[in-house]
GROMACS .gro file of C-alpha atoms in nm:
model
  377
    1MET     CA    1   7.018   4.835   9.952
    2ALA     CA    2   7.354   5.006   9.928
    3ARG     CA    3   7.508   4.800  10.192
    4ALA     CA    4   7.341   4.458  10.066
    5ALA     CA    5   7.460   4.549   9.731
    6LYS     CA    6   7.852   4.602   9.898
    7VAL     CA    7   7.791   4.233  10.063
    8ILE     CA    8   7.685   4.092   9.740
    9ILE     CA    9   7.985   4.221   9.564
   10GLU     CA   10   8.240   4.104   9.827
   11GLU     CA   11   8.096   3.761   9.822
   12LEU     CA   12   8.115   3.730   9.411
   13GLU     CA   13   8.494   3.869   9.454
   14LEU     CA   14   8.589   3.626   9.712
   15ILE     CA   15   8.419   3.315   9.497
   16GLU     CA   16   8.587   3.462   9.202
   17GLU     CA   17   8.937   3.456   9.375
   18THR     CA   18   8.873   3.096   9.533
   19GLY     CA   19   8.716   2.932   9.217
   20SER     CA   20   8.455   2.758   9.464
   21ASP     CA   21   8.082   2.735   9.353
   22VAL     CA   22   7.789   2.974   9.470
   23ASP     CA   23   7.663   2.891   9.829
   24VAL     CA   24   7.314   3.055   9.814
   25ALA     CA   25   7.237   2.956  10.171
   26ALA     CA   26   7.569   3.126  10.278
   27LEU     CA   27   7.515   3.432  10.043
   28TRP     CA   28   7.175   3.490  10.225
   29ALA     CA   29   7.348   3.427  10.558
   30ALA     CA   30   7.560   3.745  10.511
   31LEU     CA   31   7.309   3.938  10.362
   32GLU     CA   32   7.082   3.869  10.645
   33GLU     CA   33   7.352   4.031  10.873
   34VAL     CA   34   7.304   4.341  10.687
   35ALA     CA   35   6.912   4.338  10.725
   36PRO     CA   36   6.630   4.039  10.705
   37ARG     CA   37   6.530   3.913  10.402
   38ALA     CA   38   6.212   4.083  10.455
   39ALA     CA   39   6.341   4.436  10.504
   40LEU     CA   40   6.562   4.380  10.187
   41SER     CA   41   6.281   4.322   9.995
   42SER     CA   42   6.100   4.601  10.115
   43ALA     CA   43   6.357   4.838  10.018
   44ALA     CA   44   6.391   4.707   9.681
   45ALA     CA   45   6.036   4.796   9.648
   46THR     CA   46   6.075   5.136   9.771
   47VAL     CA   47   6.355   5.206   9.568
   48VAL     CA   48   6.213   5.075   9.248
   49SER     CA   49   5.903   5.310   9.323
   50LEU     CA   50   6.151   5.634   9.366
   51VAL     CA   51   6.353   5.515   9.081
   52PRO     CA   52   6.122   5.470   8.760
   53GLU     CA   53   6.255   5.144   8.585
   54ASP     CA   54   6.174   5.362   8.251
   55ASP     CA   55   6.464   5.599   8.174
   56ASP     CA   56   6.253   5.824   7.917
   57SER     CA   57   5.989   5.864   8.200
   58ALA     CA   58   6.299   5.950   8.459
   59GLU     CA   59   6.420   6.221   8.199
   60THR     CA   60   6.048   6.377   8.145
   61ALA     CA   61   6.033   6.415   8.523
   62MET     CA   62   6.357   6.546   8.550
   63ARG     CA   63   6.286   6.841   8.252
   64GLY     CA   64   5.951   6.926   8.421
   65ALA     CA   65   6.131   7.004   8.754
   66LEU     CA   66   6.424   7.189   8.569
   67ALA     CA   67   6.163   7.422   8.344
   68LEU     CA   68   5.987   7.480   8.675
   69ARG     CA   69   6.331   7.620   8.862
   70TYR     CA   70   6.371   7.788   8.555
   71ASN     CA   71   6.057   7.981   8.524
   72THR     CA   72   6.140   8.080   8.913
   73VAL     CA   73   6.508   8.206   8.841
   74LYS     CA   74   6.427   8.348   8.478
   75PRO     CA   75   6.298   8.740   8.676
   76PHE     CA   76   6.656   8.739   8.788
   77LEU     CA   77   6.893   8.649   8.538
   78SER     CA   78   6.890   9.028   8.413
   79LEU     CA   79   6.978   9.152   8.758
   80LEU     CA   80   7.274   8.913   8.780
   81GLY     CA   81   7.379   9.022   8.456
   82GLU     CA   82   7.366   9.370   8.477
   83SER     CA   83   7.464   9.360   8.851
   84LYS     CA   84   7.826   9.568   8.913
   85ALA     CA   85   7.833   9.429   9.262
   86LEU     CA   86   7.978   9.085   9.178
   87ASP     CA   87   8.331   9.075   9.098
   88ALA     CA   88   8.533   8.733   9.042
   89ALA     CA   89   8.890   8.630   9.159
   90THR     CA   90   9.079   8.406   8.928
   91GLY     CA   91   8.904   8.083   9.025
   92GLY     CA   92   8.553   8.235   8.980
   93THR     CA   93   8.627   8.467   8.654
   94ARG     CA   94   8.478   8.170   8.391
   95ILE     CA   95   8.179   8.092   8.618
   96LEU     CA   96   8.099   8.500   8.652
   97ALA     CA   97   8.127   8.516   8.270
   98GLY     CA   98   7.855   8.258   8.212
   99VAL     CA   99   7.631   8.441   8.433
  100LYS     CA  100   7.673   8.736   8.302
  101ARG     CA  101   7.566   8.568   7.922
  102LEU     CA  102   7.211   8.423   8.088
  103PRO     CA  103   7.009   8.723   8.038
  104ALA     CA  104   7.065   8.712   7.655
  105LEU     CA  105   6.993   8.332   7.655
  106SER     CA  106   6.661   8.399   7.856
  107ARG     CA  107   6.565   8.637   7.611
  108ARG     CA  108   6.544   8.366   7.302
  109LYS     CA  109   6.224   8.281   7.199
  110VAL     CA  110   6.134   7.877   7.217
  111GLY     CA  111   6.039   7.871   6.843
  112GLU     CA  112   6.370   8.065   6.722
  113LYS     CA  113   6.713   7.927   6.621
  114PRO     CA  114   6.817   7.596   6.889
  115LEU     CA  115   7.105   7.685   7.098
  116LEU     CA  116   7.432   7.531   6.997
  117PRO     CA  117   7.688   7.428   7.167
  118ARG     CA  118   7.954   7.692   7.071
  119GLU     CA  119   7.708   7.938   7.198
  120VAL     CA  120   7.733   7.807   7.579
  121ASP     CA  121   8.073   7.752   7.807
  122ASP     CA  122   8.087   7.378   7.826
  123LYS     CA  123   8.353   7.401   8.101
  124LEU     CA  124   8.027   7.492   8.310
  125VAL     CA  125   7.849   7.204   8.267
  126PRO     CA  126   7.927   6.943   8.523
  127ALA     CA  127   7.934   6.541   8.415
  128HIS     CA  128   7.603   6.514   8.596
  129TRP     CA  129   7.460   6.760   8.440
  130ARG     CA  130   7.597   6.679   8.068
  131LYS     CA  131   7.262   6.428   7.989
  132ALA     CA  132   6.994   6.709   8.068
  133VAL     CA  133   7.194   6.973   7.882
  134TYR     CA  134   7.291   6.820   7.552
  135ALA     CA  135   7.044   6.493   7.544
  136ASN     CA  136   6.711   6.679   7.543
  137ALA     CA  137   6.514   6.410   7.348
  138GLU     CA  138   6.232   6.708   7.243
  139LEU     CA  139   6.511   6.903   7.090
  140PRO     CA  140   6.719   6.868   6.765
  141GLN     CA  141   6.994   6.641   6.795
  142GLY     CA  142   7.331   6.849   6.894
  143ALA     CA  143   7.108   7.125   7.058
  144VAL     CA  144   7.170   7.279   7.360
  145ASP     CA  145   6.872   7.248   7.640
  146ARG     CA  146   6.846   7.642   7.738
  147ASP     CA  147   6.652   7.603   8.062
  148ALA     CA  148   6.886   7.307   8.177
  149TYR     CA  149   7.185   7.478   8.102
  150VAL     CA  150   7.073   7.845   8.319
  151VAL     CA  151   6.967   7.600   8.599
  152CYS     CA  152   7.296   7.434   8.575
  153VAL     CA  153   7.534   7.750   8.526
  154LEU     CA  154   7.293   7.903   8.833
  155GLU     CA  155   7.449   7.631   9.079
  156GLN     CA  156   7.779   7.721   9.075
  157PRO     CA  157   7.780   8.083   9.167
  158PHE     CA  158   7.679   7.975   9.540
  159ARG     CA  159   7.957   7.746   9.572
  160ALA     CA  160   8.191   8.021   9.416
  161LEU     CA  161   8.071   8.240   9.671
  162LYS     CA  162   8.147   7.988   9.949
  163ARG     CA  163   8.494   7.967   9.798
  164ARG     CA  164   8.525   8.367   9.779
  165ASP     CA  165   8.590   8.265   9.399
  166ILE     CA  166   8.335   8.555   9.329
  167PHE     CA  167   8.251   8.798   9.598
  168ALA     CA  168   8.011   9.075   9.643
  169SER     CA  169   8.084   9.441   9.729
  170PRO     CA  170   7.981   9.609   9.909
  171ALA     CA  171   7.909   9.332  10.147
  172HIS     CA  172   8.091   9.170  10.471
  173ARG     CA  173   8.050   8.792  10.470
  174TRP     CA  174   8.068   8.771  10.103
  175SER     CA  175   8.312   9.058  10.017
  176ASP     CA  176   8.639   8.985   9.878
  177PRO     CA  177   8.908   8.864  10.142
  178ARG     CA  178   9.194   9.018   9.967
  179ALA     CA  179   9.065   9.384   9.991
  180ARG     CA  180   9.142   9.409  10.338
  181LEU     CA  181   9.518   9.304  10.265
  182LEU     CA  182   9.784   9.602  10.303
  183GLU     CA  183   9.977   9.713   9.986
  184GLY     CA  184  10.212   9.938   9.871
  185LYS     CA  185  10.347  10.198  10.171
  186GLY     CA  186  10.082  10.058  10.406
  187ARG     CA  187  10.254   9.668  10.388
  188GLU     CA  188  10.609   9.827  10.358
  189ALA     CA  189  10.533  10.007  10.690
  190VAL     CA  190  10.396   9.716  10.905
  191ARG     CA  191  10.635   9.455  10.752
  192GLU     CA  192  10.912   9.450  11.003
  193ASP     CA  193  10.658   9.429  11.306
  194VAL     CA  194  10.476   9.160  11.146
  195LEU     CA  195  10.813   8.979  11.067
  196ALA     CA  196  10.913   9.050  11.403
  197GLY     CA  197  10.610   8.927  11.553
  198LEU     CA  198  10.619   8.586  11.379
  199SER     CA  199  11.003   8.549  11.433
  200GLN     CA  200  11.051   8.518  11.057
  201ASP     CA  201  11.301   8.677  10.789
  202GLU     CA  202  11.230   8.768  10.446
  203ASP     CA  203  11.345   8.464  10.316
  204ALA     CA  204  11.034   8.269  10.269
  205GLU     CA  205  11.205   8.012  10.076
  206GLN     CA  206  11.432   7.929  10.319
  207HIS     CA  207  11.154   7.869  10.598
  208ARG     CA  208  10.974   7.675  10.366
  209ARG     CA  209  11.290   7.451  10.341
  210GLU     CA  210  11.316   7.422  10.670
  211LEU     CA  211  10.872   7.330  10.732
  212THR     CA  212  10.941   7.107  10.453
  213GLY     CA  213  11.270   6.889  10.617
  214VAL     CA  214  11.089   6.878  10.943
  215LEU     CA  215  10.767   6.734  10.792
  216ASP     CA  216  10.983   6.482  10.583
  217ALA     CA  217  11.146   6.365  10.911
  218THR     CA  218  10.824   6.338  11.136
  219TRP     CA  219  10.700   6.091  10.838
  220LYS     CA  220  11.003   5.877  10.811
  221GLN     CA  221  11.039   5.863  11.214
  222MET     CA  222  10.657   5.747  11.208
  223ALA     CA  223  10.708   5.483  10.906
  224GLU     CA  224  11.014   5.354  11.143
  225ARG     CA  225  10.816   5.351  11.435
  226LEU     CA  226  10.531   5.184  11.248
  227GLU     CA  227  10.761   4.901  11.128
  228GLU     CA  228  10.899   4.822  11.461
  229ALA     CA  229  10.522   4.787  11.632
  230GLY     CA  230  10.448   4.547  11.367
  231THR     CA  231  10.128   4.392  11.451
  232ASP     CA  232  10.089   4.564  11.764
  233ALA     CA  233  10.106   4.926  11.598
  234LYS     CA  234   9.762   5.123  11.656
  235ILE     CA  235   9.800   5.301  11.324
  236SER     CA  236   9.829   5.194  10.974
  237ILE     CA  237   9.823   5.354  10.625
  238GLY     CA  238   9.598   5.188  10.341
  239VAL     CA  239   9.582   5.274   9.964
  240GLN     CA  240   9.231   5.414   9.857
  241PRO     CA  241   9.109   5.297   9.476
  242ASN     CA  242   9.190   5.635   9.368
  243GLY     CA  243   9.555   5.603   9.480
  244ARG     CA  244   9.571   5.805   9.796
  245ALA     CA  245   9.691   5.683  10.108
  246LYS     CA  246   9.468   5.672  10.411
  247LEU     CA  247   9.579   5.702  10.755
  248ASN     CA  248   9.369   5.465  10.993
  249VAL     CA  249   9.345   5.468  11.396
  250GLU     CA  250   9.223   5.194  11.593
  251LYS     CA  251   8.976   5.351  11.899
  252LEU     CA  252   9.174   5.450  12.167
  253HIS     CA  253   9.059   5.373  12.521
  254ALA     CA  254   9.035   5.634  12.778
  255LEU     CA  255   9.313   5.630  13.027
  256GLY     CA  256   9.237   5.546  13.386
  257GLU     CA  257   9.245   5.833  13.646
  258PRO     CA  258   9.492   5.846  13.879
  259LYS     CA  259   9.399   5.852  14.225
  260SER     CA  260   9.556   6.196  14.314
  261LEU     CA  261   9.318   6.359  14.032
  262SER     CA  262   9.005   6.157  14.217
  263TRP     CA  263   9.130   6.258  14.557
  264LEU     CA  264   9.190   6.627  14.419
  265ARG     CA  265   8.836   6.672  14.274
  266GLY     CA  266   8.637   6.528  14.567
  267ARG     CA  267   8.821   6.789  14.771
  268VAL     CA  268   8.751   7.052  14.537
  269GLU     CA  269   8.363   6.954  14.541
  270LYS     CA  270   8.399   6.945  14.888
  271MET     CA  271   8.535   7.273  14.954
  272LEU     CA  272   8.257   7.457  14.715
  273PRO     CA  273   7.972   7.569  14.923
  274LYS     CA  274   7.606   7.414  14.783
  275ILE     CA  275   7.427   7.745  14.675
  276ASP     CA  276   7.097   7.800  14.403
  277LEU     CA  277   7.191   7.973  14.123
  278PRO     CA  278   6.990   8.299  14.190
  279ASP     CA  279   7.154   8.285  14.516
  280LEU     CA  280   7.499   8.332  14.349
  281LEU     CA  281   7.350   8.618  14.163
  282PHE     CA  282   7.238   8.813  14.443
  283ARG     CA  283   7.565   8.738  14.646
  284VAL     CA  284   7.758   8.893  14.345
  285HIS     CA  285   7.528   9.164  14.278
  286SER     CA  286   7.602   9.241  14.669
  287TRP     CA  287   7.973   9.243  14.562
  288THR     CA  288   7.962   9.418  14.227
  289GLY     CA  289   7.587   9.567  14.241
  290PHE     CA  290   7.571   9.470  13.869
  291LEU     CA  291   7.159   9.438  13.893
  292ASP     CA  292   7.141   9.773  13.924
  293ALA     CA  293   7.245   9.866  13.551
  294PHE     CA  294   6.956   9.727  13.449
  295VAL     CA  295   6.743  10.078  13.375
  296HIS     CA  296   6.414  10.159  13.238
  297LEU     CA  297   6.383  10.201  12.863
  298GLY     CA  298   6.186  10.531  12.944
  299ASP     CA  299   6.431  10.781  13.177
  300GLY     CA  300   6.687  10.522  13.322
  301ARG     CA  301   6.565  10.628  13.665
  302THR     CA  302   6.252  10.459  13.747
  303ARG     CA  303   6.293  10.171  13.988
  304MET     CA  304   6.046   9.932  14.100
  305LYS     CA  305   5.984   9.748  14.423
  306ASP     CA  306   6.206   9.428  14.460
  307LEU     CA  307   6.319   9.485  14.101
  308THR     CA  308   6.660   9.272  14.122
  309THR     CA  309   6.426   8.931  14.225
  310SER     CA  310   6.294   9.007  13.913
  311VAL     CA  311   6.581   9.073  13.718
  312VAL     CA  312   6.763   8.747  13.881
  313ALA     CA  313   6.445   8.538  13.797
  314LEU     CA  314   6.482   8.664  13.397
  315LEU     CA  315   6.835   8.572  13.420
  316VAL     CA  316   6.792   8.248  13.506
  317SER     CA  317   6.526   8.154  13.319
  318GLU     CA  318   6.718   8.298  12.999
  319ALA     CA  319   7.078   8.129  13.117
  320CYS     CA  320   6.891   7.802  13.162
  321ASN     CA  321   6.677   7.815  12.866
  322ILE     CA  322   6.402   7.735  13.075
  323GLY     CA  323   6.124   8.002  12.993
  324MET     CA  324   5.922   8.191  13.233
  325THR     CA  325   5.722   7.963  13.365
  326PRO     CA  326   5.927   7.755  13.613
  327VAL     CA  327   6.012   8.112  13.789
  328ILE     CA  328   5.679   8.250  13.795
  329ASN     CA  329   5.536   8.260  14.142
  330PRO     CA  330   5.180   8.440  14.183
  331ASN     CA  331   5.223   8.461  14.559
  332HIS     CA  332   5.517   8.688  14.523
  333GLY     CA  333   5.479   9.042  14.338
  334ALA     CA  334   5.806   9.022  14.208
  335LEU     CA  335   5.763   8.685  14.026
  336THR     CA  336   5.400   8.759  13.891
  337ARG     CA  337   5.354   8.657  13.492
  338SER     CA  338   5.279   9.036  13.428
  339ARG     CA  339   5.538   9.179  13.647
  340LEU     CA  340   5.805   8.964  13.458
  341VAL     CA  341   5.666   9.028  13.138
  342HIS     CA  342   5.678   9.413  13.213
  343VAL     CA  343   6.077   9.383  13.365
  344ASP     CA  344   6.162   9.160  13.037
  345GLN     CA  345   5.996   9.425  12.815
  346TYR     CA  346   6.143   9.753  12.991
  347TYR     CA  347   6.441   9.674  13.141
  348LEU     CA  348   6.621   9.328  12.994
  349ARG     CA  349   6.582   9.394  12.662
  350ALA     CA  350   6.919   9.351  12.480
  351ALA     CA  351   6.867   9.664  12.238
  352LEU     CA  352   6.815   9.866  12.533
  353GLN     CA  353   7.102   9.696  12.728
  354LEU     CA  354   7.339   9.811  12.402
  355HIS     CA  355   7.262  10.185  12.487
  356ARG     CA  356   7.118  10.247  12.855
  357VAL     CA  357   7.384  10.039  13.063
  358ARG     CA  358   7.522  10.252  13.346
  359PRO     CA  359   7.772  10.118  13.632
  360ALA     CA  360   7.638  10.128  13.989
  361ARG     CA  361   7.764  10.408  14.219
  362GLY     CA  362   8.141  10.301  14.323
  363ALA     CA  363   8.130   9.995  14.110
  364ALA     CA  364   8.309   9.894  13.749
  365ALA     CA  365   8.096   9.928  13.454
  366PRO     CA  366   7.944   9.591  13.412
  367ALA     CA  367   7.947   9.407  13.104
  368ARG     CA  368   7.651   9.424  12.853
  369PRO     CA  369   7.415   9.166  12.898
  370GLY     CA  370   7.321   8.924  12.570
  371ARG     CA  371   7.019   8.765  12.485
  372GLY     CA  372   7.188   8.524  12.266
  373ARG     CA  373   7.248   8.146  12.440
  374ALA     CA  374   7.682   8.274  12.452
  375GLY     CA  375   7.549   8.588  12.616
  376ARG     CA  376   7.322   8.394  12.844
  377ARG     CA  377   7.573   8.174  12.962
   0.00000   0.00000   0.00000
């Protein structure tokens, strides 16, 4: 429906510019390039079923959903309001202050004096929330819908957390990134080393002027090249309705491979031996003994017959993401399901390897195997 509406608007604007009559057949032909007529009619019926034509019924449905959401978050408002773990940077001060005032609003009973606009922070109400917050027909004129305002405000702290305008302490992911910055004597102690590592001096203004000059020269050079290329340019700059410039780049086609690259690839493939992945692990084990680093959960010394075969099978199943079934062989004692499950439980568990990894005799300590996808690769 959105694409069809765009086509209609474009066709009407074209008719208005040229002053010609409306060609219904041509308009239908343009619409059917988006979708067949039956599909457009079906899409229109779907939109009507999802968006009620009666504005009041839509408002009623939305307010019912808001009330349910308010009842869900109400028990947590006091925790948010009294929490000392939350703090804010300059950009999140207003949001955090609004959150801390929510417990007092939640304690107001329905029959009490209506909530007035001066009792809430109007700047915390985005445009798409204003009708829900300020235009509840069931409340006196000018009153604020408390439930809608509470849910509206609670939507904003998470966005502020992602921007780090609000942060939690103690926390790692949601902590204040500025807390790790050096200040005072610590900063002075490493300033010279940091500046030397960046090949900079303390005159930041001079550095900024240099970067500005390079950027300005680069833009001018690009503009000159675009002008020289004319219609053959693969890049164009368009001005959007909001006044911002947008850089458009045509699809670039892949360059052909030079003969030398094809020759080199074929030569390397011929030089590489054909070997199965399990055989490769056994070959590396013969050089490094890394499979001996997988030790038993109990005493770290228990070894089973053909244990390396079981370990290799499990490593392949994990690394290739294929599960145990393809590597199970009931006719081989080291590859039965029960044997592999036992070895996986007592020898390969990631938690065990973090604590029990010992190098093979005469070999360097191998990397600790991980159980995540990156670790398996």
